[in-house]
CSV table of C-alpha atoms in Angstrom, one decimal:
chain,number,residue,atom,x,y,z
A,1,UNK,CA,201.6,60.2,80.1
A,2,UNK,CA,199.1,62.9,79.5
A,3,UNK,CA,196.3,60.5,78.8
A,4,UNK,CA,193.9,60.2,81.6
A,5,UNK,CA,192.3,57.0,80.6
A,6,UNK,CA,191.3,54.7,83.4
A,7,UNK,CA,194.5,53.1,84.7
A,8,UNK,CA,195.0,49.5,83.6
A,9,UNK,CA,194.8,47.6,86.8
A,10,UNK,CA,194.1,44.2,85.4
A,11,UNK,CA,197.1,43.1,83.4
A,12,UNK,CA,197.0,39.8,81.5
A,13,UNK,CA,199.7,37.1,81.6
A,14,UNK,CA,200.1,34.3,79.2
A,15,UNK,CA,202.8,31.8,79.7
A,16,UNK,CA,204.6,30.5,76.6
A,17,UNK,CA,207.3,28.3,77.9
A,18,UNK,CA,208.5,27.0,81.3
A,19,UNK,CA,211.7,25.1,81.5
A,20,UNK,CA,213.9,24.6,84.7
A,21,UNK,CA,216.2,27.4,83.7
A,22,UNK,CA,214.1,29.4,81.2
A,23,UNK,CA,210.7,30.8,81.0
A,24,UNK,CA,208.9,33.1,78.6
A,25,UNK,CA,205.6,34.9,79.2
A,26,UNK,CA,203.7,37.8,77.8
A,27,UNK,CA,202.5,40.6,80.0
A,28,UNK,CA,199.9,42.8,78.5
A,29,UNK,CA,197.4,45.6,79.4
A,30,UNK,CA,199.9,47.4,81.6
A,31,UNK,CA,202.5,50.1,81.5
A,32,UNK,CA,206.3,50.0,80.8
A,33,UNK,CA,206.9,51.2,84.3
A,34,UNK,CA,205.3,48.1,85.8
A,35,UNK,CA,207.1,45.8,83.4
A,36,UNK,CA,210.4,47.6,84.2
A,37,UNK,CA,209.8,47.4,87.9
A,38,UNK,CA,209.3,43.6,87.6
A,39,UNK,CA,212.4,43.3,85.6
A,40,UNK,CA,214.5,45.4,87.9
A,41,UNK,CA,213.3,43.4,91.0
A,42,UNK,CA,214.1,40.1,89.3
A,43,UNK,CA,217.6,41.3,88.6
A,44,UNK,CA,218.6,42.9,91.8
A,45,UNK,CA,216.2,42.4,94.6
A,46,UNK,CA,215.2,38.7,94.7
A,47,UNK,CA,217.3,37.1,97.4
A,48,UNK,CA,219.3,34.0,96.9
A,49,UNK,CA,222.1,32.2,98.7
A,50,UNK,CA,225.8,32.4,97.7
A,51,UNK,CA,229.2,31.9,99.3
A,52,UNK,CA,230.1,35.2,100.9
A,53,UNK,CA,233.0,34.4,103.2
A,54,UNK,CA,235.9,32.1,102.6
A,55,UNK,CA,238.5,31.1,105.2
A,56,UNK,CA,241.5,29.5,103.4
A,57,UNK,CA,243.6,27.2,105.4
A,58,UNK,CA,246.0,25.8,102.8
A,59,UNK,CA,246.3,27.0,99.3
A,60,UNK,CA,249.3,25.8,97.2
A,61,UNK,CA,247.4,26.0,93.9
A,62,UNK,CA,248.3,28.2,91.0
A,63,UNK,CA,245.4,30.6,91.8
A,64,UNK,CA,245.6,33.1,94.7
A,65,UNK,CA,243.2,33.1,97.6
A,66,UNK,CA,241.1,36.0,96.4
A,67,UNK,CA,240.7,34.5,93.0
A,68,UNK,CA,239.4,31.2,94.5
A,69,UNK,CA,237.1,33.0,96.9
A,70,UNK,CA,235.6,35.0,94.0
A,71,UNK,CA,235.1,31.8,92.0
A,72,UNK,CA,233.4,30.1,95.0
A,73,UNK,CA,231.1,33.1,95.4
A,74,UNK,CA,229.9,32.8,91.8
A,75,UNK,CA,228.7,29.2,92.1
A,76,UNK,CA,224.9,29.2,92.1
A,77,UNK,CA,223.5,27.5,95.2
A,78,UNK,CA,220.1,25.9,95.2
A,79,UNK,CA,218.2,28.6,97.1
A,80,UNK,CA,214.7,27.1,97.7
A,81,UNK,CA,215.2,27.6,101.4
A,82,UNK,CA,216.4,31.2,101.1
A,83,UNK,CA,213.3,32.5,102.9
A,84,UNK,CA,214.3,30.7,106.1
A,85,UNK,CA,217.4,32.8,106.3
A,86,UNK,CA,218.4,36.3,107.4
A,87,UNK,CA,220.9,38.2,105.3
A,88,UNK,CA,224.2,39.4,106.9
A,89,UNK,CA,223.4,43.0,105.8
A,90,UNK,CA,219.7,42.9,106.8
A,91,UNK,CA,218.7,45.1,109.6
A,92,UNK,CA,217.1,42.5,111.9
A,93,UNK,CA,216.0,42.9,115.4
A,94,UNK,CA,218.9,40.9,116.8
A,95,UNK,CA,217.1,37.6,116.6
A,96,UNK,CA,219.4,35.1,118.3
A,97,UNK,CA,217.8,32.2,116.4
A,98,UNK,CA,218.0,33.8,113.0
A,99,UNK,CA,219.6,31.5,110.5
A,100,UNK,CA,222.5,33.1,108.7
A,101,UNK,CA,225.4,31.0,107.8
A,102,UNK,CA,225.7,27.8,105.8
A,103,UNK,CA,229.2,26.3,106.2
A,104,UNK,CA,230.8,24.3,103.4
A,105,UNK,CA,234.2,22.6,103.8
A,106,UNK,CA,236.7,21.7,101.2
A,107,UNK,CA,239.9,19.7,101.4
A,108,UNK,CA,241.4,18.5,98.1
A,109,UNK,CA,244.9,17.3,97.5
A,110,UNK,CA,246.4,16.0,94.3
A,111,UNK,CA,248.4,12.8,94.8
A,112,UNK,CA,248.3,11.3,91.3
A,113,UNK,CA,250.5,12.3,88.3
A,114,UNK,CA,247.5,13.6,86.4
A,115,UNK,CA,246.0,17.0,86.9
A,116,UNK,CA,243.0,17.0,89.3
A,117,UNK,CA,240.0,19.2,88.7
A,118,UNK,CA,238.6,20.8,91.8
A,119,UNK,CA,234.9,21.5,91.2
A,120,UNK,CA,231.8,22.5,93.1
A,121,UNK,CA,231.3,18.8,93.7
A,122,UNK,CA,234.3,18.9,96.1
A,123,UNK,CA,232.4,21.1,98.5
A,124,UNK,CA,231.2,19.2,101.6
A,125,UNK,CA,227.7,20.3,102.5
A,126,UNK,CA,226.7,21.7,105.9
A,127,UNK,CA,225.3,18.8,107.8
A,128,UNK,CA,222.5,21.1,109.2
A,129,UNK,CA,221.4,22.0,105.7
A,130,UNK,CA,221.8,18.9,103.5
A,131,UNK,CA,219.3,20.4,101.0
A,132,UNK,CA,221.5,23.5,100.3
A,133,UNK,CA,224.0,22.6,97.7
A,134,UNK,CA,225.6,23.9,94.5
A,135,UNK,CA,223.7,23.5,91.3
A,136,UNK,CA,224.3,20.2,89.4
A,137,UNK,CA,225.8,18.7,92.6
A,138,UNK,CA,226.8,15.1,92.7
A,139,UNK,CA,229.2,13.2,95.0
A,140,UNK,CA,229.2,9.8,93.3
A,141,UNK,CA,232.1,8.5,91.3
A,142,UNK,CA,232.9,10.9,88.6
A,143,UNK,CA,232.1,9.0,85.4
A,144,UNK,CA,231.4,10.7,82.1
A,145,UNK,CA,227.6,10.5,82.8
A,146,UNK,CA,227.7,12.3,86.1
A,147,UNK,CA,227.4,16.0,86.4
A,148,UNK,CA,230.8,17.5,86.4
A,149,UNK,CA,230.0,20.5,88.6
A,150,UNK,CA,231.6,24.0,88.3
A,151,UNK,CA,235.3,24.0,87.8
A,152,UNK,CA,237.2,26.0,90.4
A,153,UNK,CA,240.9,25.3,89.9
A,154,UNK,CA,243.2,22.5,88.5
A,155,UNK,CA,245.8,20.9,90.8
A,156,UNK,CA,249.2,19.4,90.0
A,157,UNK,CA,250.8,16.7,92.0
A,158,UNK,CA,251.4,17.8,95.6
A,159,UNK,CA,249.1,20.9,95.4
A,160,UNK,CA,246.6,21.2,98.2
A,161,UNK,CA,243.5,23.3,98.8
A,162,UNK,CA,241.7,23.4,102.1
A,163,UNK,CA,239.1,25.9,103.0
A,164,UNK,CA,235.9,26.8,104.8
A,165,UNK,CA,233.2,28.6,102.8
A,166,UNK,CA,230.3,30.4,104.4
A,167,UNK,CA,227.2,31.0,102.3
A,168,UNK,CA,224.7,33.7,103.1
A,169,UNK,CA,221.5,35.2,101.9
A,170,UNK,CA,221.9,38.4,99.8
A,171,UNK,CA,220.5,40.3,96.9
A,172,UNK,CA,221.9,41.2,93.4
A,173,UNK,CA,222.1,44.9,94.4
A,174,UNK,CA,224.9,44.0,96.8
A,175,UNK,CA,226.8,41.6,94.5
A,176,UNK,CA,225.9,40.0,91.2
A,177,UNK,CA,226.6,36.6,92.6
A,178,UNK,CA,223.2,36.8,94.4
A,179,UNK,CA,221.3,37.4,91.2
A,180,UNK,CA,218.8,34.6,90.7
A,181,UNK,CA,218.8,35.2,86.9
A,182,UNK,CA,221.5,35.1,84.3
A,183,UNK,CA,219.4,37.5,82.2
A,184,UNK,CA,215.9,38.9,82.3
A,185,UNK,CA,214.7,41.1,79.6
A,186,UNK,CA,211.4,42.3,78.1
A,187,UNK,CA,210.7,43.1,74.5
A,188,UNK,CA,208.1,45.6,73.4
A,189,UNK,CA,205.6,43.9,71.0
A,190,UNK,CA,206.0,45.8,67.7
A,191,UNK,CA,202.9,47.3,66.1
A,192,UNK,CA,203.4,47.0,62.4
A,193,UNK,CA,201.2,48.9,60.0
A,194,UNK,CA,201.8,48.5,56.3
A,195,UNK,CA,200.6,51.3,54.0
A,196,UNK,CA,198.9,49.0,51.4
A,197,UNK,CA,198.1,51.9,49.0
A,198,UNK,CA,201.7,52.7,48.8
A,199,UNK,CA,202.8,49.1,48.7
A,200,UNK,CA,200.6,48.5,45.6
A,201,UNK,CA,202.7,51.0,43.7
A,202,UNK,CA,205.7,48.6,44.0
A,203,UNK,CA,206.4,45.9,41.5
A,204,UNK,CA,206.4,42.3,42.7
A,205,UNK,CA,210.1,42.2,42.4
A,206,UNK,CA,210.5,45.3,44.5
A,207,UNK,CA,208.1,43.9,47.1
A,208,UNK,CA,210.3,40.8,47.3
A,209,UNK,CA,213.4,42.9,47.6
A,210,UNK,CA,211.8,44.9,50.4
A,211,UNK,CA,210.7,41.7,52.2
A,212,UNK,CA,214.2,40.3,52.0
A,213,UNK,CA,215.8,43.5,53.3
A,214,UNK,CA,214.6,42.5,56.8
A,215,UNK,CA,217.3,40.4,58.6
A,216,UNK,CA,214.6,38.4,60.3
A,217,UNK,CA,211.7,37.0,58.5
A,218,UNK,CA,208.9,39.4,59.5
A,219,UNK,CA,207.0,39.8,56.2
A,220,UNK,CA,206.0,37.5,53.3
A,221,UNK,CA,204.4,38.0,50.0
A,222,UNK,CA,201.0,36.3,49.8
A,223,UNK,CA,201.2,34.2,46.6
A,224,UNK,CA,197.4,34.4,46.0
A,225,UNK,CA,196.7,38.1,46.6
A,226,UNK,CA,200.3,39.3,45.8
A,227,UNK,CA,200.0,41.4,49.0
A,228,UNK,CA,202.7,41.9,51.6
A,229,UNK,CA,201.7,40.4,55.0
A,230,UNK,CA,203.2,40.3,58.4
A,231,UNK,CA,204.0,36.7,59.3
A,232,UNK,CA,205.9,37.2,62.6
A,233,UNK,CA,205.7,40.7,64.1
A,234,UNK,CA,207.8,39.6,67.1
A,235,UNK,CA,210.8,38.7,64.9
A,236,UNK,CA,211.3,42.4,64.2
A,237,UNK,CA,214.3,43.6,66.1
A,238,UNK,CA,213.8,47.3,65.8
A,239,UNK,CA,216.7,47.3,63.3
A,240,UNK,CA,215.1,49.8,60.9
A,241,UNK,CA,216.3,47.9,57.9
A,242,UNK,CA,212.9,47.7,56.2
A,243,UNK,CA,212.3,51.4,56.9
A,244,UNK,CA,215.7,52.3,55.3
A,245,UNK,CA,214.9,50.0,52.3
A,246,UNK,CA,211.6,51.7,51.8
A,247,UNK,CA,213.4,55.0,51.8
A,248,UNK,CA,215.9,53.7,49.3
A,249,UNK,CA,213.0,52.6,47.0
A,250,UNK,CA,211.7,56.1,47.2
A,251,UNK,CA,208.6,55.0,49.2
A,252,UNK,CA,209.0,56.6,52.6
A,253,UNK,CA,206.1,55.7,54.9
A,254,UNK,CA,205.7,52.3,53.4
A,255,UNK,CA,205.5,50.8,56.8
A,256,UNK,CA,205.1,52.2,60.2
A,257,UNK,CA,206.5,50.3,63.1
A,258,UNK,CA,206.1,51.4,66.7
A,259,UNK,CA,206.8,49.5,69.9
A,260,UNK,CA,203.5,48.8,71.7
A,261,UNK,CA,203.5,50.4,75.2
A,262,UNK,CA,201.1,47.8,76.7
A,263,UNK,CA,202.5,44.4,75.7
A,264,UNK,CA,205.8,42.9,76.8
A,265,UNK,CA,207.4,39.7,76.1
A,266,UNK,CA,209.5,38.6,79.1
A,267,UNK,CA,212.3,36.1,78.9
A,268,UNK,CA,213.8,35.0,82.1
A,269,UNK,CA,217.0,32.9,82.2
A,270,UNK,CA,217.7,31.4,85.6
A,271,UNK,CA,221.1,30.4,87.1
A,272,UNK,CA,219.7,27.3,88.6
A,273,UNK,CA,219.4,28.8,92.1
A,274,UNK,CA,215.6,28.9,91.8
A,275,UNK,CA,213.1,27.8,89.3
A,276,UNK,CA,212.3,30.6,86.9
A,277,UNK,CA,208.6,30.9,87.6
A,278,UNK,CA,209.5,31.0,91.3
A,279,UNK,CA,211.8,34.0,90.6
A,280,UNK,CA,208.9,35.9,89.0
A,281,UNK,CA,206.6,35.2,91.9
A,282,UNK,CA,209.3,36.1,94.4
A,283,UNK,CA,209.8,39.4,92.5
A,284,UNK,CA,206.2,40.3,92.7
A,285,UNK,CA,206.3,39.5,96.4
A,286,UNK,CA,209.3,41.7,96.9
A,287,UNK,CA,207.4,44.5,95.1
A,288,UNK,CA,204.3,44.0,97.2
A,289,UNK,CA,206.4,44.2,100.4
A,290,UNK,CA,208.0,47.4,99.2
A,291,UNK,CA,204.6,48.9,98.6
A,292,UNK,CA,203.3,47.7,102.0
A,293,UNK,CA,206.3,49.2,103.8
A,294,UNK,CA,205.8,52.5,102.0
A,295,UNK,CA,202.1,52.5,102.7
A,296,UNK,CA,202.8,52.0,106.4
A,297,UNK,CA,205.5,54.7,106.6
A,298,UNK,CA,203.2,57.1,104.8
A,299,UNK,CA,200.5,56.5,107.4
A,300,UNK,CA,202.9,57.1,110.3
A,301,UNK,CA,204.5,60.2,108.6
A,302,UNK,CA,201.0,61.5,108.0
A,303,UNK,CA,200.1,61.0,111.7
A,304,UNK,CA,203.3,62.7,112.8
A,305,UNK,CA,202.5,65.7,110.6
A,306,UNK,CA,199.0,66.0,112.1
A,307,UNK,CA,200.6,66.1,115.6
A,308,UNK,CA,202.9,68.9,114.5
A,309,UNK,CA,199.8,70.8,113.3
A,310,UNK,CA,201.3,71.3,109.9
B,1,UNK,CA,207.3,64.8,104.3
B,2,UNK,CA,207.8,68.5,103.5
B,3,UNK,CA,204.7,70.6,103.1
B,4,UNK,CA,203.1,74.1,103.3
B,5,UNK,CA,199.7,72.9,102.4
B,6,UNK,CA,197.9,69.6,102.0
B,7,UNK,CA,197.5,69.8,98.2
B,8,UNK,CA,201.2,70.3,97.2
B,9,UNK,CA,203.5,68.0,99.1
B,10,UNK,CA,207.0,66.7,98.5
B,11,UNK,CA,207.6,63.3,99.9
B,12,UNK,CA,211.1,62.0,100.7
B,13,UNK,CA,211.1,58.3,100.3
B,14,UNK,CA,214.2,56.5,101.7
B,15,UNK,CA,215.7,53.3,100.4
B,16,UNK,CA,213.7,53.2,97.2
B,17,UNK,CA,214.6,53.9,93.5
B,18,UNK,CA,213.1,53.9,90.0
B,19,UNK,CA,211.8,50.4,90.6
B,20,UNK,CA,209.0,51.6,92.8
B,21,UNK,CA,208.9,55.3,92.0
B,22,UNK,CA,208.2,54.9,88.3
B,23,UNK,CA,205.0,52.7,88.6
B,24,UNK,CA,203.7,54.9,91.4
B,25,UNK,CA,204.2,58.0,89.3
B,26,UNK,CA,202.4,56.3,86.4
B,27,UNK,CA,199.4,55.6,88.7
B,28,UNK,CA,199.4,59.2,90.0
B,29,UNK,CA,199.5,60.5,86.4
B,30,UNK,CA,196.3,58.5,85.8
B,31,UNK,CA,194.5,60.2,88.7
B,32,UNK,CA,192.4,63.1,87.4
B,33,UNK,CA,192.7,65.0,90.7
B,34,UNK,CA,196.4,65.2,90.4
B,35,UNK,CA,197.6,68.3,88.6
B,36,UNK,CA,201.3,67.6,88.8
B,37,UNK,CA,203.5,64.7,89.9
B,38,UNK,CA,207.1,63.9,89.4
B,39,UNK,CA,210.0,62.3,91.2
B,40,UNK,CA,213.7,62.9,91.2
B,41,UNK,CA,216.7,61.0,92.6
B,42,UNK,CA,218.9,63.9,93.4
B,43,UNK,CA,222.1,61.8,93.6
B,44,UNK,CA,222.7,58.2,92.5
B,45,UNK,CA,224.7,57.5,95.6
B,46,UNK,CA,221.9,58.7,97.9
B,47,UNK,CA,219.1,56.3,98.2
B,48,UNK,CA,216.4,58.9,98.4
B,49,UNK,CA,213.5,59.6,96.0
B,50,UNK,CA,211.9,63.0,96.2
B,51,UNK,CA,208.3,62.7,95.2
B,52,UNK,CA,206.2,65.8,94.3
B,53,UNK,CA,202.5,65.5,94.2
B,54,UNK,CA,200.2,68.5,93.5
B,55,UNK,CA,196.5,68.1,93.3
B,56,UNK,CA,193.6,70.1,92.0
B,57,UNK,CA,192.1,70.4,95.5
B,58,UNK,CA,189.5,67.6,95.5
B,59,UNK,CA,191.9,65.3,97.3
B,60,UNK,CA,195.0,65.8,99.5
B,61,UNK,CA,198.4,64.8,98.2
B,62,UNK,CA,198.7,62.1,100.9
B,63,UNK,CA,195.4,60.5,99.8
B,64,UNK,CA,196.5,60.6,96.2
B,65,UNK,CA,199.8,59.0,97.1
B,66,UNK,CA,198.0,56.4,99.1
B,67,UNK,CA,195.6,55.7,96.3
B,68,UNK,CA,198.4,55.2,93.8
B,69,UNK,CA,200.2,52.8,96.1
B,70,UNK,CA,197.0,50.8,96.4
B,71,UNK,CA,196.7,50.9,92.6
B,72,UNK,CA,200.2,49.5,92.1
B,73,UNK,CA,199.5,46.9,94.8
B,74,UNK,CA,196.3,45.8,93.0
B,75,UNK,CA,198.3,45.5,89.7
B,76,UNK,CA,200.9,43.3,91.4
B,77,UNK,CA,198.4,41.1,93.1
B,78,UNK,CA,196.5,40.7,89.8
B,79,UNK,CA,199.7,39.8,87.9
B,80,UNK,CA,200.6,37.3,90.6
B,81,UNK,CA,197.1,35.6,90.5
B,82,UNK,CA,197.2,35.6,86.7
B,83,UNK,CA,200.6,34.1,86.6
B,84,UNK,CA,199.7,31.4,89.1
B,85,UNK,CA,196.7,30.4,87.1
B,86,UNK,CA,198.6,30.5,83.8
B,87,UNK,CA,201.4,28.4,85.2
B,88,UNK,CA,199.0,25.8,86.5
B,89,UNK,CA,197.1,25.5,83.3
B,90,UNK,CA,200.4,25.5,81.3
B,91,UNK,CA,201.8,22.6,83.4
B,92,UNK,CA,198.5,20.8,83.1
B,93,UNK,CA,198.5,21.0,79.3
B,94,UNK,CA,202.2,20.1,79.2
B,95,UNK,CA,201.5,17.1,81.4
B,96,UNK,CA,198.7,15.8,79.1
B,97,UNK,CA,200.6,16.3,76.0
B,98,UNK,CA,203.5,14.2,77.4
B,99,UNK,CA,201.1,11.4,78.2
B,100,UNK,CA,199.6,11.5,74.7
């Protein structure tokens, strides 16, 4: 923190993997505070849609009303259109036309002798928003091939569940059901320095022993040079096993491993509500909006101070 | 804003937390005209960050604060542009490898 080097304002990003529900990228040339801000925003401040209010008309299932309402809330909804909506807790300027509620209906009764699974596929979509639906939603005949949806409750013969569920925009800070990610984490890239002078004092057998003490394959013995090399620095889990082993061999300082403070491996696991790369972009947008708001309020506070003659 | 002089100011930022305060403090610490900066969240239930900025006198605290906000904004914009470019090239290469 005391270093006054020129601030790193041009971080580098390199994408490693993009899948619908997963993405991995490396953010480098920046500070942990920036990486952490990005992580925190993805977790708790990127808005999504989720069921927020449930009106139960008939419930003769084995689960109580609150239990079912909670399970409904946790179903991820495809939230591509979340930006068109206003959250119920947002301080808006009473815009009459603000979109707020998406109303789903559900009416399931078990008439057969077999147990009936009630899933997210039994939700009837809001006719005004046919593109807002639970993840893996399908209404066709439920054969083995079709997506099964998220199981809510099982019904016995004669049991009946009828309800109205209202979905709204919200953020993870208010309730975890609005989190767009299952997990998001960053790993510090380890900086591994082997003390080769000390390493050379080990016998080949000791070197192998030491290499094998790492639970993940990080090092290898080069068969040609008989030197220990790093094969996969990222596989190191900061477990300290190799450091403990070096100590046990009486060779403290054999290897020095420090987490790099300027390179972070991000792994984002989505819930299906949004594509993972979209979540990252949305998180940056949220951060930018925060900064802009603060910038403006700083300007107005500064002006107010000048008027007071402070 | 609470202040006796322009070069040592405590800002009270409402509805923000570590998410924003930490990178802003990082930027301020990189500013050679800032002699001291720090923030504290006095109570976890209160959504207020108290930000202290003292400068060496070449620059007012408000300007230092503004500069650091611009700095973090630049970083965010840069990451966004980098990410967009990387995603496009990643998808382009994924597309060609699928065809091959």
